[in-house]
Coordinates of C-alpha atoms in Angstrom, one line a residue:
Chain A
M1117 CA -38.2 6.2 -20.0
H1118 CA -34.9 8.0 -20.1
N1119 CA -33.0 4.8 -19.5
E1120 CA -34.2 3.4 -22.8
I1121 CA -32.9 6.3 -24.7
F1122 CA -29.6 6.1 -22.9
K1123 CA -29.3 2.5 -23.7
E1124 CA -29.6 3.3 -27.4
Y1125 CA -26.5 5.4 -27.2
E1126 CA -24.4 2.9 -25.3
S1127 CA -22.7 1.8 -28.4
K1128 CA -21.9 5.3 -29.5
L1129 CA -20.6 6.9 -26.3
P1130 CA -18.3 5.5 -23.6
M1131 CA -20.0 4.5 -20.3
G1132 CA -18.3 7.3 -18.4
I1133 CA -20.0 10.0 -20.5
I1134 CA -23.4 8.3 -20.3
N1135 CA -23.2 8.0 -16.5
D1136 CA -22.2 11.6 -16.3
L1137 CA -25.2 12.7 -18.4
K1138 CA -27.5 10.4 -16.4
Q1139 CA -26.6 12.3 -13.3
R1140 CA -26.8 15.7 -14.7
V1141 CA -30.0 15.5 -16.8
P1142 CA -33.0 16.6 -14.8
S1143 CA -35.8 14.0 -14.6
N1144 CA -38.4 16.3 -16.1
F1145 CA -36.5 16.6 -19.3
S1146 CA -38.5 15.8 -22.4
Q1147 CA -37.5 12.9 -24.5
A1148 CA -36.9 15.0 -27.6
K1149 CA -34.6 17.3 -25.6
L1150 CA -32.7 14.4 -24.2
K1151 CA -32.1 13.0 -27.6
K1152 CA -30.8 16.3 -28.8
V1153 CA -28.4 16.5 -25.8
L1154 CA -27.2 13.0 -26.6
E1155 CA -26.8 13.8 -30.3
L1156 CA -24.7 16.8 -29.4
A1157 CA -22.6 14.7 -27.0
C1158 CA -22.0 12.2 -29.8
E1159 CA -20.9 15.0 -32.1
E1160 CA -18.5 16.5 -29.6
Y1161 CA -17.2 13.0 -28.8
E1162 CA -16.4 12.3 -32.4
L1163 CA -14.6 15.7 -32.7
M1164 CA -12.4 14.9 -29.7
K1165 CA -11.3 11.6 -31.0
V1166 CA -7.7 11.2 -32.1
D1167 CA -7.4 11.2 -35.9
A1168 CA -6.2 8.1 -37.6
G1169 CA -2.5 8.3 -38.3
E1170 CA -1.8 10.7 -35.4
A1171 CA 1.6 10.1 -33.9
V1172 CA 0.3 9.3 -30.5
G1173 CA 3.4 7.6 -29.2
L1174 CA 5.5 10.7 -30.0
L1175 CA 3.0 12.9 -28.2
S1176 CA 3.1 10.6 -25.2
A1177 CA 6.9 10.6 -25.1
E1178 CA 7.0 14.4 -25.2
S1179 CA 4.2 14.8 -22.7
I1180 CA 5.8 12.6 -20.2
G1181 CA 9.4 13.6 -21.0
E1182 CA 9.0 17.3 -20.5
P1183 CA 7.6 17.3 -16.9
G1184 CA 10.3 14.7 -16.3
T1185 CA 12.9 17.4 -16.7
Q1186 CA 11.4 19.2 -13.7
M1187 CA 11.3 16.2 -11.4
T1188 CA 13.7 15.8 -8.5
L1189 CA 16.9 13.9 -9.4
N1190 CA 17.2 12.9 -5.7
T1191 CA 16.7 9.2 -5.2
F1192 CA 15.6 9.4 -1.7
H1193 CA 13.4 11.5 0.5
F1194 CA 12.0 10.7 3.9
A1195 CA 8.4 9.9 4.2
G1196 CA 6.7 10.3 7.6
V1197 CA 7.9 9.3 11.0
A1198 CA 10.1 6.3 10.7
E1199 CA 13.3 6.1 8.8
M1200 CA 11.8 4.6 5.7
N1201 CA 13.2 5.5 2.3
V1202 CA 11.0 5.9 -0.7
T1203 CA 12.3 6.3 -4.3
T1204 CA 10.5 9.2 -6.0
G1205 CA 10.9 11.5 -8.9
L1206 CA 12.8 10.6 -12.0
P1207 CA 14.6 7.6 -10.6
R1208 CA 11.3 6.0 -9.8
I1209 CA 9.8 6.8 -13.2
I1210 CA 12.8 5.2 -14.9
E1211 CA 12.5 2.2 -12.6
I1212 CA 8.8 1.7 -13.5
L1213 CA 9.2 2.2 -17.3
D1214 CA 12.4 0.1 -17.6
C1215 CA 10.7 -2.6 -15.5
T1216 CA 13.7 -3.0 -13.3
K1217 CA 13.9 -6.4 -11.6
S1218 CA 15.2 -5.4 -8.2
L1219 CA 13.7 -2.1 -7.0
A1220 CA 15.7 0.3 -4.9
T1221 CA 12.9 0.5 -2.4
P1222 CA 10.3 -2.2 -2.7
M1223 CA 7.2 -1.4 -0.6
M1224 CA 3.9 -2.9 0.3
E1225 CA 0.7 -1.4 1.5
I1226 CA -1.1 -4.0 3.5
H1227 CA -4.7 -3.4 4.2
L1228 CA -6.3 -5.2 7.1
E1229 CA -9.5 -6.8 8.0
S1230 CA -11.5 -5.9 11.1
P1231 CA -10.5 -5.6 14.0
Y1232 CA -6.9 -4.8 13.0
N1233 CA -7.9 -2.0 10.7
K1234 CA -9.3 -0.1 13.6
G1235 CA -5.9 -0.1 15.2
K1236 CA -6.4 -3.0 17.6
E1237 CA -3.3 -5.0 18.2
I1238 CA -1.9 -3.6 15.0
K1239 CA 1.7 -3.4 16.3
E1240 CA 1.8 -7.0 17.3
F1241 CA 0.3 -8.0 13.9
A1242 CA 2.8 -5.9 12.1
E1243 CA 5.7 -7.4 14.0
S1244 CA 4.4 -10.9 13.2
I1245 CA 4.7 -10.1 9.4
K1246 CA 8.2 -8.8 9.7
E1247 CA 11.0 -11.2 8.7
N1248 CA 13.1 -12.2 11.6
R1249 CA 16.5 -13.7 11.4
L1250 CA 18.6 -15.1 14.2
K1251 CA 20.4 -11.8 14.7
H1252 CA 17.1 -10.0 15.3
I1253 CA 16.1 -12.1 18.3
A1254 CA 19.6 -12.8 19.8
S1255 CA 21.2 -10.4 22.2
E1256 CA 24.7 -11.8 22.0
F1257 CA 26.8 -14.0 19.7
T1258 CA 30.1 -15.4 21.2
V1259 CA 32.6 -17.8 20.0
N1260 CA 33.4 -20.4 22.6
V1261 CA 37.0 -21.3 21.9
A1262 CA 37.2 -24.2 24.3
K1263 CA 34.1 -26.0 22.9
A1264 CA 34.8 -24.8 19.4
A1265 CA 31.2 -23.7 19.1
V1266 CA 29.1 -20.5 18.8
D1267 CA 27.0 -19.5 21.8
V1268 CA 23.9 -17.5 21.0
T1269 CA 22.1 -15.8 23.8
L1270 CA 18.4 -15.3 22.9
S1271 CA 16.6 -12.2 24.1
Q1272 CA 13.6 -13.3 26.2
E1273 CA 12.0 -10.0 25.6
K1274 CA 11.9 -10.4 21.9
L1275 CA 10.9 -14.1 22.1
T1276 CA 7.8 -13.3 24.0
A1277 CA 7.0 -10.3 21.8
L1278 CA 7.1 -12.6 18.7
K1279 CA 5.4 -15.5 20.5
L1280 CA 8.4 -17.8 19.9
T1281 CA 9.8 -20.4 22.2
V1282 CA 13.4 -21.7 22.5
P1283 CA 12.6 -25.1 21.0
S1284 CA 10.9 -23.5 18.0
V1285 CA 14.0 -21.4 17.4
V1286 CA 16.2 -24.4 17.7
K1287 CA 14.1 -26.1 15.1
A1288 CA 14.5 -23.2 12.7
I1289 CA 18.2 -23.1 13.2
E1290 CA 18.5 -26.9 12.6
S1291 CA 17.3 -26.3 9.0
M1292 CA 20.9 -25.2 8.3
R1293 CA 23.1 -28.1 7.2
G1294 CA 26.2 -29.3 8.8
I1295 CA 25.6 -28.2 12.3
V1296 CA 24.7 -29.5 15.8
V1297 CA 22.4 -27.4 17.9
K1298 CA 22.0 -27.7 21.7
A1299 CA 19.9 -25.5 23.9
D1300 CA 20.5 -24.7 27.5
G1301 CA 18.0 -22.2 28.9
N1302 CA 18.2 -19.1 26.7
I1303 CA 21.7 -20.0 25.4
V1304 CA 21.8 -22.0 22.2
T1305 CA 25.1 -23.7 21.3
I1306 CA 25.8 -24.2 17.6
K1307 CA 28.6 -26.6 16.7
P1308 CA 29.9 -27.4 13.3
K1309 CA 29.6 -31.1 12.4
G1310 CA 32.6 -33.1 11.5
K1311 CA 35.9 -34.0 13.2
E1312 CA 38.0 -31.0 12.3
E1313 CA 37.5 -28.3 14.8
A1314 CA 39.4 -25.5 13.1
I1315 CA 38.7 -22.3 15.0
N1316 CA 38.4 -20.2 11.8
E1317 CA 35.5 -22.4 10.7
V1318 CA 33.7 -21.5 13.9
F1319 CA 34.3 -17.8 13.2
K1320 CA 32.8 -18.2 9.7
L1321 CA 29.9 -20.1 11.2
K1322 CA 29.2 -17.2 13.6
D1323 CA 28.6 -14.9 10.7
K1324 CA 26.5 -17.5 8.9
V1325 CA 24.1 -18.3 11.7
K1326 CA 23.2 -14.6 12.1
E1327 CA 21.3 -14.8 8.8
I1328 CA 19.2 -17.9 9.7
Y1329 CA 15.6 -17.3 8.9
I1330 CA 13.4 -17.7 12.0
S1331 CA 9.9 -16.4 11.5
G1332 CA 7.7 -13.9 9.6
V1333 CA 7.3 -13.2 5.9
K1334 CA 10.5 -13.5 3.9
G1335 CA 11.6 -10.2 2.3
I1336 CA 9.7 -7.9 4.6
T1337 CA 12.5 -6.0 6.4
Q1338 CA 10.6 -3.2 8.0
V1339 CA 7.0 -2.6 9.1
L1340 CA 5.2 0.6 9.9
P1341 CA 1.6 0.8 11.0
I1342 CA 0.0 4.1 9.9
K1343 CA -3.4 5.6 9.8
K1344 CA -4.6 6.4 6.3
E1345 CA -8.1 7.9 5.8
E1346 CA -9.8 6.5 8.9
E1347 CA -8.2 3.1 8.4
F1348 CA -5.1 1.6 9.8
I1349 CA -2.8 0.0 7.3
I1350 CA 0.7 -1.4 7.4
V1351 CA 3.4 0.0 5.2
T1352 CA 6.4 -2.3 4.7
A1353 CA 9.8 -2.0 3.3
G1354 CA 10.5 -5.1 1.2
S1355 CA 7.8 -6.9 -0.7
N1356 CA 6.4 -10.4 -0.9
M1357 CA 2.9 -10.3 -2.4
K1358 CA 2.4 -14.0 -2.8
E1359 CA 2.8 -14.8 0.9
V1360 CA 1.2 -11.7 2.4
L1361 CA -2.0 -12.3 0.4
Q1362 CA -2.4 -15.6 2.2
I1363 CA -2.1 -14.3 5.7
E1364 CA -5.1 -14.5 7.9
G1365 CA -6.4 -11.0 8.8
V1366 CA -5.0 -9.3 5.7
D1367 CA -7.5 -7.6 3.4
A1368 CA -6.0 -9.2 0.3
E1369 CA -8.3 -7.4 -2.1
K1370 CA -6.8 -4.0 -1.4
T1371 CA -3.2 -5.0 -0.5
I1372 CA -0.7 -3.7 -3.1
T1373 CA 3.0 -3.6 -3.8
N1374 CA 5.1 -1.2 -5.8
D1375 CA 7.0 -4.1 -7.5
I1376 CA 5.3 -4.4 -10.9
I1377 CA 7.0 -7.5 -12.0
E1378 CA 5.8 -9.2 -8.8
I1379 CA 2.2 -8.0 -9.6
A1380 CA 2.5 -9.5 -13.1
Q1381 CA 3.5 -12.8 -11.6
V1382 CA 0.9 -13.0 -8.8
L1383 CA -2.1 -11.1 -10.4
G1384 CA -1.4 -11.2 -14.1
V1385 CA -0.7 -8.7 -17.0
E1386 CA -3.9 -6.7 -16.6
A1387 CA -3.2 -6.0 -13.0
A1388 CA 0.4 -5.1 -13.9
R1389 CA -0.9 -2.7 -16.6
Q1390 CA -3.1 -1.0 -14.1
S1391 CA -0.4 -0.8 -11.5
V1392 CA 2.0 0.8 -14.0
I1393 CA -0.6 3.6 -14.5
N1394 CA -1.1 4.0 -10.8
E1395 CA 2.6 4.1 -9.9
V1396 CA 3.5 6.6 -12.6
K1397 CA 0.5 8.8 -11.7
K1398 CA 1.5 8.6 -8.0
V1399 CA 5.0 10.0 -8.8
I1400 CA 3.7 12.7 -11.2
D1401 CA 1.1 13.8 -8.6
A1402 CA 3.7 13.8 -5.8
Q1403 CA 5.9 16.2 -7.8
G1404 CA 3.0 18.6 -8.4
L1405 CA 3.0 18.0 -12.1
N1406 CA 0.2 17.3 -14.5
V1407 CA 0.2 14.7 -17.3
D1408 CA -2.9 13.5 -19.1
L1409 CA -3.7 10.0 -17.9
R1410 CA -4.1 8.8 -21.6
H1411 CA -0.4 9.2 -22.3
I1412 CA 0.4 6.9 -19.4
M1413 CA -2.2 4.4 -20.4
L1414 CA -0.7 4.2 -23.9
V1415 CA 2.7 3.5 -22.4
A1416 CA 1.3 0.9 -20.0
D1417 CA -0.6 -0.8 -22.9
T1418 CA 2.5 -0.9 -25.0
M1419 CA 4.5 -2.5 -22.1
T1420 CA 1.9 -5.3 -21.8
V1421 CA 0.9 -6.2 -25.4
T1422 CA 2.9 -9.3 -25.5
G1423 CA 1.2 -10.8 -22.5
N1424 CA 4.4 -10.4 -20.5
I1425 CA 5.4 -7.1 -18.9
K1426 CA 8.3 -5.6 -20.9
G1427 CA 10.3 -2.5 -20.1
L1428 CA 11.1 0.4 -22.5
T1429 CA 14.7 -0.9 -23.0
R1430 CA 16.6 -2.5 -25.7
Y1431 CA 15.9 -5.9 -24.2
G1432 CA 12.2 -5.1 -23.7
I1433 CA 9.7 -3.7 -26.2
V1434 CA 12.4 -2.2 -28.5
S1435 CA 13.7 -5.7 -29.2
E1436 CA 10.2 -6.6 -30.5
K1437 CA 10.3 -4.0 -33.3
A1438 CA 10.1 -5.6 -36.8
S1439 CA 12.4 -3.2 -38.5
V1440 CA 16.2 -3.7 -38.2
L1441 CA 17.0 0.0 -38.7
A1442 CA 14.5 1.1 -36.0
R1443 CA 16.1 -1.2 -33.5
A1444 CA 19.6 -0.1 -34.5
S1445 CA 18.6 3.6 -34.1
F1446 CA 17.8 3.1 -30.4
E1447 CA 20.9 1.5 -28.7
T1448 CA 23.8 -0.7 -29.7
P1449 CA 23.4 -0.1 -33.5
L1450 CA 26.3 -2.3 -34.6
K1451 CA 25.1 -5.3 -32.7
H1452 CA 21.7 -5.2 -34.4
I1453 CA 23.0 -4.5 -37.9
I1454 CA 25.6 -7.3 -37.7
E1455 CA 23.1 -9.8 -36.3
A1456 CA 20.5 -8.8 -39.0
S1457 CA 23.0 -9.2 -41.8
I1458 CA 24.2 -12.6 -40.5
S1459 CA 20.6 -14.0 -40.4
G1460 CA 19.6 -12.1 -43.6
E1461 CA 16.7 -10.1 -42.2
T1462 CA 14.5 -7.9 -44.5
D1463 CA 13.4 -4.4 -43.5
Y1464 CA 10.1 -3.6 -45.1
L1465 CA 10.3 0.1 -44.1
N1466 CA 6.8 0.0 -42.7
S1467 CA 7.3 2.3 -39.8
V1468 CA 8.6 5.8 -39.0
V1469 CA 12.2 5.8 -37.8
E1470 CA 13.6 3.8 -40.7
N1471 CA 11.9 6.1 -43.2
V1472 CA 13.3 9.1 -41.6
M1473 CA 16.8 7.6 -41.8
L1474 CA 16.3 7.0 -45.6
N1475 CA 14.8 10.5 -46.2
Q1476 CA 11.4 9.2 -47.3
P1477 CA 7.9 10.3 -46.4
V1478 CA 6.9 8.7 -43.0
P1479 CA 3.7 6.7 -42.7
V1480 CA 2.2 9.1 -40.1
G1481 CA -0.5 11.7 -40.4
T1482 CA -0.9 12.9 -43.9
G1483 CA 1.9 10.5 -45.0
L1484 CA -0.2 7.5 -44.1
P1485 CA -2.9 7.2 -46.7
G1486 CA -2.1 6.2 -50.3
L1487 CA -4.2 7.3 -53.3
V1488 CA -7.2 5.1 -54.1
T1489 CA -9.0 5.3 -57.4
K1490 CA -11.9 3.4 -58.6
N1491 CA -11.5 1.8 -62.0
N1492 CA -14.7 2.5 -63.9
K1493 CA -14.7 -0.6 -66.0
K1494 CA -17.6 0.4 -68.3
E1495 CA -16.0 3.6 -69.3
E1496 CA -12.7 2.0 -69.8
K1497 CA -14.2 -0.6 -72.1
A1498 CA -16.1 2.1 -74.0
K1499 CA -12.8 3.8 -74.7
Y1500 CA -11.4 0.9 -76.5
L1501 CA -14.5 -0.2 -78.4
Chain B
M1161 CA -3.3 -19.8 5.9
K1162 CA -6.2 -19.1 3.6
K1163 CA -6.5 -19.4 -0.1
F1164 CA -7.1 -16.1 -1.8
D1165 CA -8.8 -15.9 -5.1
I1166 CA -6.8 -13.4 -7.0
T1167 CA -9.6 -12.5 -9.4
K1168 CA -11.2 -10.7 -6.5
H1169 CA -8.2 -8.4 -6.2
S1170 CA -9.0 -4.7 -6.8
L1171 CA -6.3 -4.5 -9.5
V1172 CA -7.6 -7.4 -11.5
P1173 CA -10.5 -6.6 -14.0
K1174 CA -13.1 -9.2 -15.0
H1175 CA -11.8 -11.6 -17.6
A1176 CA -14.2 -13.7 -19.7
K1177 CA -13.9 -16.1 -22.6
L1178 CA -15.4 -15.0 -26.0
S1179 CA -17.6 -17.5 -27.8
D1180 CA -16.6 -18.4 -31.4
K1181 CA -19.4 -16.3 -32.8
E1182 CA -18.4 -13.2 -30.8
K1183 CA -14.8 -13.8 -31.8
K1184 CA -15.7 -13.7 -35.4
Q1185 CA -17.8 -10.6 -35.0
L1186 CA -14.9 -8.8 -33.2
L1187 CA -12.3 -9.6 -35.8
E1188 CA -14.7 -8.5 -38.5
K1189 CA -15.6 -5.3 -36.7
Y1190 CA -12.0 -4.1 -36.5
N1191 CA -10.9 -5.8 -39.8
I1192 CA -8.0 -7.6 -38.1
T1193 CA -6.6 -11.1 -37.8
L1194 CA -6.2 -13.0 -34.5
N1195 CA -2.5 -12.3 -34.5
E1196 CA -3.0 -8.6 -34.4
L1197 CA -4.8 -8.6 -31.1
P1198 CA -2.8 -7.9 -27.9
K1199 CA -1.8 -11.1 -26.2
I1200 CA -2.3 -12.8 -22.8
L1201 CA -0.4 -15.9 -21.8
A1202 CA -2.5 -19.1 -21.2
N1203 CA -1.0 -19.5 -17.8
D1204 CA -1.7 -15.9 -16.7
P1205 CA -2.9 -16.0 -13.1
A1206 CA -6.1 -14.1 -13.9
I1207 CA -7.3 -16.6 -16.5
K1208 CA -5.8 -19.8 -15.1
D1209 CA -9.2 -21.1 -14.0
L1210 CA -11.0 -20.4 -17.3
G1211 CA -9.2 -23.2 -19.0
L1212 CA -8.3 -21.4 -22.1
K1213 CA -6.0 -22.5 -25.0
N1214 CA -4.1 -21.0 -27.8
G1215 CA -6.4 -19.1 -30.2
D1216 CA -9.1 -18.2 -27.7
V1217 CA -10.0 -14.5 -27.1
V1218 CA -10.5 -13.0 -23.7
K1219 CA -12.8 -10.1 -23.0
I1220 CA -11.5 -7.8 -20.3
E1221 CA -13.9 -5.3 -18.7
R1222 CA -11.6 -2.5 -17.7
I1223 CA -12.5 0.3 -15.3
S1224 CA -11.0 3.5 -16.5
K1225 CA -10.9 7.0 -15.2
T1226 CA -11.4 8.5 -18.7
A1227 CA -14.0 6.3 -20.3
G1228 CA -15.8 4.9 -17.2
E1229 CA -15.9 1.3 -18.3
Y1230 CA -14.8 -0.3 -21.5
E1231 CA -13.9 -3.6 -23.1
Y1232 CA -10.5 -4.7 -24.1
Y1233 CA -9.6 -7.9 -25.9
R1234 CA -6.5 -10.2 -25.7
G1235 CA -5.7 -13.3 -27.7
V1236 CA -4.6 -16.3 -25.7
V1237 CA -1.1 -17.6 -26.6
N1238 CA 0.8 -20.5 -25.0
A1239 CA 3.5 -19.5 -22.7

C-alpha cells in the first residue's frame, strides 16, 4: 500500500530521499500520515533548492579554493611499505582540474578475480603485469671490442620467475631494426648490421638495447600487491587501462586508474566525470578537509559539457566562453583582444565578468530578471476611444 | 586475452537512446533547444554500440551520493 503512495511522489522528490523515507517509515503508519510526511518532505526539498540566478559557480570556486589554501604544498609523500610516490594535496588538485596530460604519478588499482583476490599467487601475477625491458632481465651488458658487438648476459633467476625462455627473449630483441642477434646459452650477442664496425656505434647500441621491451604491460613500471578490505589488489605505478582491462584474471569492472584523460578515452565522458569527482574527493578527504560534494559535481559537469574532457585552463573551458572580454579577463588578455578584433567578434555582454568590467548590473541573482508587464489591450483601446 | 564490455565497468552509468517523442517532451519540459543540452560524442566508448547519430539524445542514469539516482541528458554530436 505504501509503495503506491511513494510512487506518486517519485516525480517530486529525488530517489535518494524516497529510499531514505522508505526505510525509516514504520510499516504500521497510516496512509494519511505517510502522505503528510511526504508533503512535508516536498516542502523542505523545495526550500532547500538553489534559487534561480544564484551564482553557483562562484560559490563552488570559493568553497573549493578556501580549503585549498590549507592543503599541503608538498608534491610527494610516501604511502605504505614500498617506495611508491603519490601526488597529493594541492598539486594533485591542480593536476585533476587542469586535466594535465602526463601525470606526475600515474597509478592504477587493479582488482582481481578469484583465486588471485584471496592472495593466491598474487606476487607472480603482479610480476607478469609489470613492464620488463632488457635491462630488467639481464645481469650484465658488456661491449665486446674484438667482435664489435654487445654481449648481454641474461639472469636465469629472472627468466624463470617471469616464465621466459632465451629464444622468446631473442625474438623480442629482434623487433629492433638494424641488428643481428645470436644466442649462446644465457649470453645473447647483439651486432649492428652493416659493414662499418665503428666502435662508438656499438657503445651507442649498448645503451639502446637496454630499453628493448620484452614482456608485461607497457607503462606499468612498479607493482605492489596489497590487502585492502579483505581483498587483495595490485597497486601499480604507471597506467595502461586499455591493456590491463583485457588481461585474464583481472576484475575489469572495478579496476581504476587515476589518469582521467585515459578514462575518458577508454570508458567515455560520463566515467571521466565520475572519476573527476572521486579523485578530488579522495584528495580532500585525505587532507582532513570537508567540501560539499555538489561543488565538485558542478566543476566536473562543467569540465565535461562539450563531450570531451576539458581542463580549467585558457586552452580548456575558458576558451569556450562566448564573450571576448570574459576570455581576456582570465589569461593572456592581449592575445584574445587582438584575435577578436581581427576576426570582428561581437560581445553581447550576456554574462558576469564583462558586465563587471563595464560597470553595469550583472545578470546574477536580483540582477537577472527584467521587468515584465502585461499589456491590457482592452483598457488601452478604451483610453483612445 | 578476453574482450571486456566497458559498459559493465563500475564508473560507467547506463546510457540509453531517447525516442523522438521523449526527446520532444524533454525539450518542452525545460524549454530549451537541442543545442543547449550538454554534449556527448558519437564515438564515445560508452555509446559506441548504440549506433547513434548527430541530433539524438542519450539518457544517462547516474548514481549520485546526494540524490540517489537521477537522469541526465546529453545530445549526440559528431566527433
